[in-house]
XYZ file of C-alpha atoms in Angstrom:
759
model
C -210.314 -4.443 -12.408
C -211.102 -0.949 -13.630
C -209.316 -1.240 -16.949
C -208.168 1.116 -19.614
C -207.576 -0.231 -23.119
C -205.225 1.129 -25.722
C -207.237 -0.267 -28.648
C -207.249 2.609 -31.117
C -205.283 4.664 -28.616
C -208.228 6.468 -27.002
C -208.010 6.900 -23.254
C -210.685 5.592 -20.910
C -210.924 5.331 -17.143
C -208.275 3.484 -15.189
C -205.576 3.579 -12.617
C -203.164 5.867 -14.406
C -203.708 9.556 -13.765
C -205.852 10.912 -16.589
C -203.909 14.142 -16.624
C -200.481 12.537 -16.897
C -198.528 12.902 -20.117
C -196.786 9.554 -19.612
C -196.556 6.546 -17.357
C -193.384 4.462 -17.117
C -192.658 1.172 -15.401
C -189.437 -0.812 -15.199
C -188.513 -4.156 -13.710
C -185.585 -6.520 -13.841
C -184.043 -9.506 -12.127
C -181.012 -11.767 -11.991
C -181.951 -15.435 -12.042
C -179.974 -18.607 -11.389
C -180.930 -22.194 -12.249
C -180.187 -25.258 -10.159
C -177.272 -25.948 -12.523
C -175.796 -22.522 -11.806
C -176.678 -20.893 -15.128
C -177.199 -17.137 -14.822
C -179.765 -15.044 -16.682
C -180.914 -11.436 -16.484
C -184.459 -10.471 -17.487
C -185.648 -6.875 -17.879
C -188.878 -5.274 -19.054
C -190.040 -1.691 -19.546
C -193.510 -0.417 -20.356
C -194.272 3.140 -21.321
C -197.563 4.826 -22.111
C -197.578 8.300 -23.627
C -200.511 10.593 -24.201
C -200.897 12.881 -27.163
C -203.670 15.287 -27.993
C -205.422 14.872 -31.332
C -206.643 17.656 -33.598
C -210.110 17.527 -32.040
C -208.588 17.896 -28.558
C -209.282 14.358 -27.352
C -206.478 12.473 -25.572
C -205.084 9.293 -27.061
C -202.548 6.905 -25.661
C -199.659 5.020 -27.177
C -197.961 2.059 -25.509
C -194.566 0.441 -25.916
C -193.006 -2.647 -24.364
C -189.306 -3.528 -24.434
C -187.904 -6.719 -22.910
C -184.431 -8.251 -22.753
C -183.218 -11.746 -21.986
C -179.488 -11.964 -21.271
C -177.680 -15.307 -21.046
C -174.644 -14.283 -19.010
C -172.645 -17.497 -19.341
C -173.083 -17.794 -23.110
C -172.723 -14.026 -23.643
C -175.978 -13.770 -25.556
C -178.341 -10.815 -25.544
C -181.818 -11.120 -26.995
C -184.466 -8.423 -26.995
C -187.938 -7.708 -28.274
C -189.785 -4.422 -28.586
C -193.490 -3.937 -29.262
C -195.645 -0.908 -29.949
C -199.316 -0.305 -30.612
C -200.669 2.032 -33.269
C -200.971 4.788 -30.692
C -197.220 4.618 -30.074
C -196.567 4.840 -33.815
C -198.744 7.966 -33.924
C -196.678 9.448 -31.091
C -193.454 8.691 -32.968
C -194.826 10.162 -36.183
C -195.932 13.352 -34.431
C -192.546 13.636 -32.719
C -190.720 13.172 -36.039
C -192.845 15.803 -37.762
C -192.120 18.314 -34.994
C -188.422 17.520 -34.547
C -187.046 20.654 -36.150
C -183.499 19.808 -35.070
C -183.453 16.545 -37.024
C -181.675 16.400 -40.379
C -184.337 17.093 -43.019
C -183.360 14.075 -45.113
C -183.623 11.730 -42.144
C -186.916 13.267 -41.017
C -188.406 12.827 -44.491
C -187.353 9.155 -44.629
C -188.658 8.530 -41.101
C -192.061 10.038 -41.861
C -192.207 7.954 -45.021
C -191.492 4.785 -43.022
C -194.183 5.573 -40.413
C -196.818 6.682 -42.909
C -198.763 3.396 -42.806
C -199.236 3.621 -39.034
C -197.290 0.407 -38.331
C -194.128 -0.025 -36.242
C -190.774 -0.191 -37.999
C -188.975 -3.519 -37.554
C -187.567 -4.831 -35.310
C -190.442 -3.275 -33.332
C -193.555 -5.449 -33.523
C -197.187 -4.469 -33.477
C -199.057 -5.287 -30.285
C -201.967 -7.078 -31.890
C -204.179 -7.014 -28.806
C -205.044 -4.005 -26.605
C -202.842 -2.944 -23.722
C -204.915 -2.599 -20.558
C -203.908 -0.700 -17.455
C -206.112 -1.045 -14.394
C -206.291 -0.984 -10.613
C -204.855 -3.919 -8.730
C -205.987 -5.168 -5.336
C -204.327 -2.321 -3.468
C -205.191 1.345 -3.280
C -206.860 2.215 -6.596
C -205.617 5.757 -6.315
C -201.983 4.698 -6.614
C -200.567 4.783 -10.125
C -197.363 2.955 -9.233
C -196.556 -0.448 -10.658
C -197.040 -2.027 -7.242
C -200.770 -1.212 -7.428
C -201.523 -1.697 -11.147
C -202.337 -4.668 -13.345
C -200.935 -4.426 -16.850
C -202.093 -6.626 -19.704
C -199.606 -6.326 -22.543
C -201.718 -7.776 -25.315
C -200.418 -11.113 -26.549
C -196.939 -10.308 -25.186
C -197.748 -11.021 -21.530
C -198.998 -9.440 -18.315
C -198.003 -8.009 -14.936
C -200.623 -8.839 -12.322
C -201.009 -8.855 -8.589
C -200.061 -12.265 -7.153
C -201.713 -14.145 -4.327
C -200.046 -13.406 -1.001
C -198.537 -10.113 -2.158
C -196.132 -9.197 -4.857
C -196.677 -9.436 -8.596
C -196.509 -12.070 -11.280
C -194.806 -11.414 -14.600
C -195.667 -13.527 -17.629
C -193.958 -12.930 -20.960
C -194.697 -14.929 -24.087
C -192.830 -15.520 -27.332
C -189.358 -14.286 -28.089
C -186.818 -13.784 -26.671
C -187.817 -16.173 -23.827
C -190.922 -17.425 -22.057
C -191.104 -16.234 -18.437
C -193.436 -16.907 -15.524
C -191.966 -15.122 -12.513
C -193.227 -13.928 -9.143
C -191.717 -10.735 -7.690
C -192.159 -10.695 -3.889
C -191.055 -7.399 -2.277
C -188.452 -8.065 0.367
C -189.133 -6.731 3.875
C -186.581 -4.233 5.124
C -184.328 -5.487 7.897
C -186.219 -5.127 11.146
C -189.461 -4.110 9.433
C -192.697 -6.064 9.264
C -193.894 -4.683 5.910
C -192.247 -5.202 2.505
C -190.137 -2.498 0.951
C -192.278 -0.027 -1.000
C -191.858 1.600 -4.379
C -189.321 4.136 -3.196
C -186.654 6.051 -5.108
C -184.970 2.856 -6.239
C -188.108 0.765 -6.620
C -189.127 -2.269 -4.621
C -186.380 -4.854 -4.037
C -187.769 -8.343 -4.531
C -187.092 -12.016 -4.229
C -187.906 -13.582 -7.591
C -188.950 -17.175 -8.246
C -190.533 -19.006 -11.136
C -189.769 -20.632 -14.482
C -188.212 -19.576 -17.741
C -187.900 -21.302 -21.090
C -184.476 -20.608 -22.548
C -184.343 -19.988 -26.321
C -183.784 -23.267 -28.115
C -184.958 -25.384 -25.161
C -188.220 -27.327 -25.071
C -188.845 -27.359 -21.334
C -189.023 -24.627 -18.723
C -186.429 -24.523 -15.956
C -186.904 -23.441 -12.346
C -185.082 -20.250 -11.396
C -184.683 -18.016 -8.384
C -182.940 -14.761 -7.685
C -183.523 -11.127 -6.865
C -184.710 -8.052 -8.701
C -186.730 -4.859 -8.511
C -189.647 -2.978 -9.954
C -190.180 0.756 -10.111
C -192.471 3.299 -11.715
C -192.173 6.856 -12.915
C -188.498 6.858 -13.913
C -187.730 8.516 -17.248
C -186.066 5.877 -19.405
C -186.043 7.445 -22.856
C -188.831 5.243 -24.257
C -191.313 7.380 -26.204
C -189.669 10.356 -24.530
C -190.707 13.923 -25.168
C -188.660 15.404 -28.013
C -186.767 18.530 -26.891
C -187.438 21.657 -28.896
C -185.019 22.865 -31.552
C -181.602 21.357 -32.070
C -181.323 19.764 -28.633
C -181.443 16.180 -27.425
C -181.112 14.379 -24.103
C -179.134 11.253 -23.246
C -180.073 9.240 -20.148
C -178.405 6.482 -18.149
C -179.478 4.486 -15.115
C -177.527 1.885 -13.124
C -179.330 -0.506 -10.766
C -176.622 -2.066 -8.580
C -177.172 -4.920 -6.103
C -174.331 -5.564 -3.622
C -173.673 -8.800 -1.743
C -173.779 -7.004 1.640
C -177.488 -6.203 1.216
C -177.075 -2.643 -0.036
C -178.401 -1.320 -3.319
C -177.170 1.635 -5.315
C -179.247 3.496 -7.859
C -177.256 5.935 -9.986
C -177.900 7.811 -13.170
C -177.723 11.039 -15.048
C -178.616 13.102 -18.084
C -176.640 14.812 -20.811
C -178.051 17.681 -22.850
C -176.596 17.622 -26.344
C -176.641 19.993 -29.304
C -177.677 17.654 -32.117
C -175.773 19.054 -35.094
C -172.335 19.285 -33.437
C -172.861 16.624 -30.712
C -171.619 19.180 -28.175
C -172.628 18.455 -24.575
C -174.201 21.601 -23.157
C -175.112 20.339 -19.674
C -174.913 17.348 -17.337
C -176.734 16.144 -14.256
C -175.915 13.069 -12.129
C -177.481 11.545 -9.041
C -176.933 8.579 -6.722
C -178.916 7.020 -3.889
C -177.807 4.138 -1.667
C -180.484 1.877 -0.149
C -179.615 0.052 3.048
C -180.895 -3.363 4.135
C -183.073 -1.540 6.679
C -184.905 0.326 3.909
C -183.118 3.649 4.388
C -182.545 5.662 1.226
C -179.381 7.771 1.514
C -178.801 10.261 -1.325
C -175.195 11.162 -2.114
C -174.083 14.737 -1.636
C -171.296 14.176 -4.160
C -171.427 11.898 -7.205
C -168.835 10.747 -9.704
C -170.226 8.655 -12.512
C -167.544 8.078 -15.120
C -167.971 5.991 -18.269
C -165.127 3.942 -19.772
C -164.350 1.527 -22.611
C -166.692 2.806 -25.332
C -168.225 0.467 -27.891
C -169.906 1.563 -31.138
C -172.832 -0.420 -32.506
C -172.653 -0.878 -36.260
C -176.444 -1.275 -36.278
C -177.236 2.205 -34.972
C -173.814 3.932 -34.808
C -174.661 4.689 -31.183
C -171.607 4.797 -28.917
C -171.957 3.256 -25.468
C -169.616 2.883 -22.515
C -169.156 -0.718 -21.357
C -167.825 0.043 -17.885
C -168.571 2.715 -15.317
C -166.979 4.046 -12.164
C -169.395 5.060 -9.401
C -167.922 6.998 -6.495
C -169.085 9.103 -3.563
C -166.811 10.264 -0.761
C -169.884 11.158 1.283
C -171.113 7.526 1.139
C -167.571 6.075 1.226
C -168.445 4.266 -1.969
C -166.314 3.284 -4.959
C -167.671 0.739 -7.403
C -166.606 -0.561 -10.801
C -169.480 -1.741 -12.988
C -168.414 -3.748 -16.050
C -170.717 -5.154 -18.718
C -170.321 -8.906 -19.138
C -169.859 -8.296 -22.876
C -170.203 -5.232 -25.136
C -172.971 -6.139 -27.576
C -176.040 -5.676 -25.360
C -177.945 -3.170 -27.459
C -181.710 -3.163 -27.867
C -182.712 -1.860 -31.288
C -186.029 -0.036 -31.171
C -187.556 3.077 -32.693
C -189.147 3.752 -29.301
C -185.891 5.479 -28.301
C -184.898 6.725 -31.727
C -182.779 3.796 -32.883
C -181.706 1.817 -29.848
C -180.277 1.778 -26.345
C -177.975 -0.254 -24.125
C -179.540 -2.670 -21.649
C -176.552 -4.457 -20.173
C -176.061 -7.090 -17.529
C -172.924 -6.250 -15.556
C -170.716 -7.440 -12.728
C -169.742 -5.178 -9.831
C -166.686 -4.902 -7.607
C -165.311 -2.243 -5.296
C -165.601 -1.004 -1.732
C -168.357 0.330 0.501
C -167.494 1.876 3.864
C -163.945 0.598 3.456
C -164.955 -3.042 2.915
C -164.693 -5.025 -0.336
C -168.008 -5.755 -2.038
C -169.148 -7.495 -5.181
C -172.504 -7.692 -6.895
C -174.453 -7.446 -10.117
C -176.119 -4.645 -12.023
C -178.358 -3.727 -14.918
C -177.301 -0.644 -16.853
C -179.697 1.229 -19.133
C -178.133 3.876 -21.370
C -180.213 5.781 -23.918
C -177.817 8.118 -25.746
C -178.782 11.410 -27.303
C -179.278 9.958 -30.745
C -181.379 12.360 -32.737
C -179.546 12.852 -36.042
C -179.042 16.569 -36.500
C -176.689 16.206 -39.442
C -176.427 13.151 -41.683
C -172.753 13.740 -42.439
C -171.998 13.812 -38.723
C -173.942 10.563 -38.324
C -171.957 8.828 -41.063
C -168.792 10.177 -39.473
C -169.512 8.160 -36.323
C -168.344 5.122 -38.274
C -164.856 6.570 -38.673
C -163.596 5.493 -35.275
C -164.555 1.854 -35.900
C -163.130 2.027 -39.419
C -159.825 3.444 -38.163
C -159.608 0.705 -35.530
C -160.121 -1.970 -38.176
C -157.633 -0.316 -40.533
C -155.038 -0.384 -37.738
C -155.654 -4.114 -37.343
C -155.270 -4.719 -41.074
C -152.432 -2.209 -41.573
C -150.845 -1.928 -38.087
C -148.733 0.915 -36.747
C -145.597 -1.210 -36.473
C -143.909 -3.866 -38.601
C -143.892 -7.518 -37.594
C -143.086 -10.892 -39.166
C -146.770 -11.838 -39.076
C -147.753 -8.674 -40.964
C -145.042 -9.259 -43.562
C -146.246 -12.805 -44.089
C -149.834 -11.633 -44.471
C -148.985 -8.800 -46.881
C -146.830 -11.091 -49.001
C -149.498 -13.729 -49.408
C -148.140 -16.176 -46.849
C -144.602 -16.218 -48.254
C -143.019 -13.771 -45.827
C -141.684 -16.492 -43.523
C -138.828 -17.102 -45.949
C -137.549 -13.560 -45.337
C -136.657 -14.445 -41.719
C -137.843 -11.059 -40.513
C -135.056 -8.978 -42.088
C -137.451 -7.114 -44.435
C -140.261 -6.367 -41.981
C -139.456 -2.669 -41.665
C -138.969 -2.204 -45.407
C -142.264 -3.894 -46.206
C -144.090 -1.785 -43.629
C -142.530 1.454 -44.870
C -143.303 0.759 -48.519
C -146.722 -0.961 -48.361
C -148.386 0.216 -45.147
C -147.343 3.791 -44.424
C -148.372 5.277 -47.799
C -151.880 3.841 -47.442
C -152.205 4.849 -43.794
C -151.220 8.398 -44.810
C -154.662 8.769 -46.427
C -156.653 6.267 -44.386
C -155.818 7.880 -41.036
C -157.364 11.320 -41.759
C -160.457 9.563 -43.122
C -163.119 10.935 -45.413
C -166.880 11.219 -45.225
C -167.163 7.487 -44.595
C -170.215 6.824 -46.736
C -168.554 4.002 -48.710
C -167.815 2.013 -45.565
C -171.349 2.744 -44.417
C -172.679 1.287 -47.697
C -171.137 -2.091 -46.859
C -172.410 -1.930 -43.282
C -175.916 -0.814 -44.295
C -176.292 -3.557 -46.899
C -175.769 -6.118 -44.133
C -178.242 -4.424 -41.791
C -180.876 -4.152 -44.552
C -181.066 -7.940 -44.495
C -181.760 -8.063 -40.762
C -178.229 -9.244 -39.903
C -176.121 -7.500 -37.272
C -173.107 -5.901 -38.939
C -170.795 -5.927 -35.913
C -169.120 -9.248 -36.679
C -168.357 -8.021 -40.215
C -166.395 -4.982 -39.013
C -163.163 -6.102 -40.784
C -164.919 -5.384 -44.092
C -164.865 -1.690 -43.169
C -161.068 -1.765 -43.200
C -160.970 -3.402 -46.619
C -163.332 -0.772 -48.044
C -161.344 2.123 -46.575
C -157.954 0.756 -47.633
C -159.169 0.079 -51.176
C -160.743 3.530 -51.440
C -157.582 5.190 -50.080
C -155.601 3.342 -52.735
C -157.948 4.659 -55.426
C -157.499 8.208 -54.154
C -153.707 7.903 -54.119
C -153.614 6.751 -57.756
C -156.185 9.370 -58.751
C -154.087 12.150 -57.199
C -151.028 11.064 -59.181
C -152.970 11.061 -62.423
C -154.615 14.428 -61.695
C -151.465 16.040 -60.339
C -153.288 16.877 -57.098
C -151.311 18.496 -54.285
C -153.550 17.740 -51.307
C -156.147 15.226 -50.221
C -158.133 14.986 -46.986
C -156.275 17.957 -45.536
C -152.795 16.432 -45.949
C -150.260 16.464 -48.794
C -151.047 13.964 -51.541
C -149.386 10.588 -50.950
C -147.045 10.848 -53.948
C -145.701 14.174 -52.650
C -144.602 12.457 -49.431
C -143.543 8.993 -50.576
C -142.835 9.539 -54.255
C -144.699 8.311 -57.308
C -143.145 4.797 -57.621
C -143.752 3.880 -53.959
C -147.284 5.292 -54.056
C -148.223 3.338 -57.177
C -146.837 0.117 -55.706
C -148.470 0.536 -52.287
C -151.832 1.509 -53.801
C -151.969 -1.401 -56.229
C -150.940 -3.797 -53.444
C -153.794 -2.416 -51.321
C -156.305 -3.613 -53.905
C -155.683 -7.098 -52.513
C -156.736 -6.131 -48.972
C -160.074 -7.880 -49.395
C -158.304 -11.216 -49.738
C -156.819 -10.791 -46.268
C -160.215 -9.970 -44.758
C -162.268 -12.758 -46.324
C -160.855 -15.430 -44.021
C -162.102 -13.449 -41.023
C -165.667 -12.760 -42.111
C -166.681 -15.489 -44.556
C -167.487 -19.105 -43.761
C -165.599 -21.922 -45.460
C -167.936 -21.862 -48.437
C -166.263 -22.043 -51.840
C -169.342 -20.879 -53.745
C -169.764 -17.840 -51.534
C -166.085 -16.940 -51.762
C -166.202 -17.297 -55.538
C -169.220 -14.950 -55.701
C -167.407 -12.398 -53.527
C -164.239 -12.584 -55.622
C -166.110 -12.257 -58.907
C -168.052 -9.271 -57.603
C -164.875 -7.576 -56.474
C -162.916 -8.270 -59.665
C -165.766 -6.929 -61.805
C -165.661 -3.759 -59.720
C -161.901 -3.356 -60.239
C -162.280 -3.704 -63.991
C -165.153 -1.209 -64.106
C -163.398 1.317 -61.874
C -160.270 1.252 -64.018
C -162.461 1.722 -67.087
C -164.150 4.699 -65.477
C -160.784 6.177 -64.613
C -159.664 5.654 -68.219
C -162.661 7.636 -69.463
C -161.929 10.336 -66.913
C -158.258 10.554 -67.916
C -159.116 10.671 -71.601
C -161.250 13.682 -70.812
C -164.234 15.006 -72.679
C -162.786 18.071 -74.368
C -163.534 16.968 -77.922
C -167.077 15.989 -76.992
C -167.569 19.363 -75.293
C -166.267 21.138 -78.405
C -168.834 19.248 -80.476
C -171.647 19.963 -78.022
C -170.905 23.693 -77.963
C -170.722 23.806 -81.753
C -173.951 21.855 -82.318
C -175.944 22.921 -79.262
C -176.659 19.229 -78.546
C -175.191 17.973 -75.254
C -176.765 14.503 -75.318
C -173.702 12.536 -76.563
C -171.506 14.387 -74.064
C -173.881 13.724 -71.184
C -174.031 10.013 -72.037
C -170.244 9.827 -71.864
C -170.093 11.721 -68.569
C -172.763 9.491 -67.041
C -170.811 6.409 -68.078
C -167.613 7.764 -66.525
C -169.397 8.600 -63.258
C -171.133 5.234 -63.173
C -167.983 3.190 -63.719
C -165.722 5.301 -61.536
C -167.976 5.818 -58.511
C -171.297 4.032 -59.009
C -170.003 0.521 -59.689
C -167.553 0.532 -56.733
C -170.422 1.570 -54.427
C -172.466 -1.259 -55.913
C -169.680 -3.748 -55.283
C -169.208 -2.701 -51.656
C -172.961 -3.135 -51.108
C -173.061 -6.519 -52.828
C -170.051 -7.676 -50.811
C -171.924 -6.813 -47.631
C -175.115 -8.495 -48.837
C -173.266 -11.669 -49.861
C -171.362 -11.796 -46.558
C -174.712 -11.502 -44.739
C -176.021 -14.543 -46.607
C -178.288 -12.860 -49.148
C -179.370 -15.041 -52.041
C -181.547 -14.786 -55.118
C -182.204 -11.327 -56.537
C -181.612 -9.316 -53.386
C -177.816 -8.805 -53.685
C -178.245 -7.449 -57.216
C -181.192 -5.246 -56.212
C -179.278 -3.800 -53.267
C -176.261 -3.318 -55.509
C -178.291 -1.521 -58.179
C -179.594 0.981 -55.646
C -176.147 1.771 -54.284
C -174.795 2.074 -57.824
C -177.361 4.837 -58.298
C -176.299 6.372 -54.970
C -172.624 6.341 -55.972
C -173.350 7.847 -59.379
C -175.540 10.532 -57.820
C -172.776 11.280 -55.321
C -170.348 11.938 -58.161
C -172.863 14.218 -59.888
C -173.362 16.182 -56.683
C -169.580 16.353 -56.287
C -169.474 18.143 -59.639
C -172.232 20.456 -58.434
C -170.448 21.332 -55.204
C -167.272 22.161 -57.098
C -169.243 24.734 -59.107
C -171.114 26.132 -56.115
C -167.879 26.427 -54.156
C -166.558 28.750 -56.845
C -169.590 31.023 -56.970
C -168.526 32.837 -53.813
C -165.834 35.520 -54.141
C -162.297 34.499 -53.138
C -163.209 30.838 -53.314
C -159.885 29.665 -54.698
C -157.142 27.864 -52.805
C -156.567 24.273 -51.867
C -159.974 23.603 -50.388
C -162.030 20.968 -52.180
C -165.212 22.171 -53.914
C -163.745 25.522 -54.915
C -163.824 25.407 -58.709
C -160.832 23.104 -59.139
C -162.473 21.335 -62.063
C -163.128 24.580 -63.922
C -159.603 25.789 -63.174
C -158.233 22.549 -64.655
C -160.447 22.781 -67.736
C -162.260 19.600 -66.795
C -165.686 18.943 -68.301
C -168.274 18.111 -65.628
C -172.006 17.513 -65.545
C -173.011 21.105 -64.661
C -170.883 22.510 -67.484
C -172.389 20.020 -69.938
C -175.923 20.898 -68.810
C -175.238 24.543 -69.695
C -175.350 23.619 -73.374
C -178.814 24.560 -74.594
C -179.520 26.598 -71.467
C -177.283 29.512 -72.443
C -177.217 31.390 -75.753
C -174.754 29.788 -78.161
C -172.376 32.753 -78.202
C -172.354 33.027 -74.397
C -171.770 29.274 -74.078
C -168.877 29.528 -76.492
C -167.298 32.370 -74.490
C -167.535 30.471 -71.205
C -166.104 27.291 -72.650
C -163.239 29.136 -74.307
C -162.410 30.834 -70.987
C -161.781 27.535 -69.164
C -161.148 25.008 -71.945
C -157.359 24.829 -71.763
C -157.061 25.095 -67.966
C -155.247 27.642 -65.855
C -158.123 30.163 -65.697
C -157.788 32.861 -63.053
C -159.868 32.773 -59.896
C -161.971 35.652 -61.195
C -162.703 33.849 -64.463
C -163.576 30.629 -62.614
C -165.954 32.600 -60.393
C -167.646 34.219 -63.403
C -168.096 30.909 -65.227
C -169.345 29.120 -62.104
C -171.903 31.852 -61.445
C -173.197 31.616 -65.002
C -173.501 27.814 -64.681
C -175.468 28.098 -61.451
C -177.741 30.892 -62.704
C -178.749 29.198 -65.964
C -180.370 26.213 -64.276
C -177.601 23.667 -64.913
C -177.151 23.002 -61.194
C -180.864 22.383 -60.773
C -180.799 20.033 -63.789
C -177.943 18.029 -62.232
C -179.746 17.715 -58.925
C -182.978 16.682 -60.600
C -181.129 14.043 -62.619
C -179.363 12.693 -59.536
C -182.571 12.630 -57.524
C -184.543 10.803 -60.227
C -181.710 8.283 -60.567
C -181.786 7.490 -56.848
C -185.579 7.582 -56.483
C -186.142 5.201 -59.389
C -183.655 2.719 -57.954
C -185.216 3.061 -54.505
C -188.730 2.336 -55.714
C -187.448 -0.898 -57.253
C -185.603 -1.939 -54.088
C -187.941 -0.810 -51.296
C -190.652 -3.497 -51.824
C -188.017 -6.230 -51.431
C -186.992 -5.099 -47.938
C -188.822 -5.084 -44.605
C -189.096 -1.820 -42.726
C -186.141 -1.159 -40.443
C -184.014 1.704 -39.118
C -181.362 0.664 -41.648
C -183.883 1.106 -44.456
C -184.670 4.618 -43.201
C -181.002 5.560 -43.122
C -180.294 4.033 -46.541
C -183.168 6.057 -47.980
C -181.686 9.167 -46.339
C -178.243 8.357 -47.729
C -179.591 8.213 -51.280
C -181.199 11.625 -50.995
C -178.058 12.991 -49.373
C -175.921 11.705 -52.263
C -178.157 13.447 -54.782
C -178.856 16.682 -52.910
C -175.808 17.501 -50.814
C -176.046 20.988 -49.308
C -179.471 21.537 -50.858
C -182.379 22.723 -48.736
C -184.693 19.748 -48.301
C -188.181 20.424 -46.885
C -189.116 17.185 -45.143
C -192.793 18.058 -44.935
C -193.237 18.802 -48.644
C -192.408 15.618 -50.569
C -194.187 16.865 -53.671
C -191.929 19.896 -54.016
C -188.528 19.552 -55.630
C -185.969 19.912 -52.834
C -183.470 21.484 -55.193
C -185.573 24.622 -55.654
C -183.877 27.631 -54.169
C -180.910 25.545 -53.094
C -178.048 27.401 -54.793
C -175.649 28.843 -52.283
C -174.030 32.072 -53.374
């Protein structure tokens, strides 16, 4: 075999065209045991060339495989990459100008050591691609031998066809793919537009079993199809989503359908679509459709990646007299891998419908790689809102019911015989839903979700926790708005303006017990774990009320003293304490709740909590900064948040405190006097805000917030394995500290806050 090794990524001779930028191979099969158990196995290999600084070509290789147990509704996957693939990913990240700068910086940091990011594994042995026993000039999978390091191999088999061997997780496989001869033809089907259709036989070792079982079924292999693995990164703020459906019908026909979506990354706006469909008859004919309808349905959002996937599809063509419904056997069939950005759907599905007027059934494998480059971190966090709203509706439903009354009243509602259901719903549910339905930035719910994912646990089964976090936070906001006399929140009138102060106070305080209703859903029957969760939550409630007490007491006297003495240190200590207790400790608690629910023990829950406490505190500091910056522009008043409301109310914030010592004493005294008692005009607020921003107080706040987060991160990072969740959590910390600042991802030594003030 004329072989080419990946080794250090340098290209040698071999079967793959030396001028090609990439080579891609896909295969899959549906297998059945003698006992009738059904499995689907898929594998994809991609090799991508990049040019080094000295002009020499180097190759990177990636392997992704899935093992789907249809009957038990289990999906297991493994992805591997060599160092060449990591270099390709790193180069793509560095050149992805449309990616959010915070995310790009965290990604480059994660890839800096040249190793894959978990769950991707390093291919410890070289990948070799070489000529098989057929025509050495062909580069298709039907003429190439592939040695996938220690992961397995694809080799020519005696008597035609190929043999696939896969080792390790998620399942051991030894399968022979024998191309099926077209009806009436003497030669096997070739590697046409839909790949070679095969009979598949061999053995597999199911996870958890000791012995291999004999299987048989059908499948395909194909080369050259773009599948999103190690794909070229589009220039600028664009991304591409891809989908491919391989459908096998019981009447001998096959259907291959797919499409692309071109997406603007920052807004997620679809700017173009392309779809295609080809039907393959039993006689080997390939019939392309002149009209194609490929419609997705029943979306599912992964809490691991926040990617949104359809779980059923409608395929239709009047030209081919074809109408098929393809439905995934279960939603959670995502493969998490950095080779596509964060992950993609590889789903086993069942098929029903009609072809040429006759009923047909069948099976399918659906691959969907969404456009997932993160153009804006806030938009990314916002993808969690739909799941959060769904869970809130389950916890606080749209309509009253006896079961809801019983749940809200701690199990005692049955004695009311249903007569108070409407009253309970109106007084306890609707005020909270008034704020929960519009939703906010969603970062607090993401904190809980991310803490679970940091530990290598899938967050999807803990989705009810998102509702508890959102309901509790909405309750905090409702109380806060009463105490501050706020008129609006989240674009709607404040809750107390709609429902009145007494009802709002009662509904909000009742909502603090939402976690109790959720624990039975997500926690095992473990008294020690439940005690740890309850103690963590109660400590948070005490701290948050203490922080609110400090906030309500205000800091006017301390500001008077700071202005008089020129020493802001006592004032800053008090402000930091208020921010920490009011925002930092709740963020810590939500993270620790997630970590405990995921089974974390030892020092890790506290370490994760400490980092998110820093993130929450930094977020509150940056909130103060944005309020100042929002007032620096002319005509910035009104009801919009971040428009100088704090200065208008005479509230002492971190930027104002940092002015002490940065402005001459007489000028500082004038500014403080202008806003001290509240009610300053819009023009005065604008003047004071501009002075705060120009004296360096904003930069000081951002530096303080960034150091707070970075110090906490450097303590946490060594305790966690590399993962996409770790990259996003790192990005979230920088976002909390530097919101709306310009962050150069390629200059980590430079302070990102420089030049960030927005006039």
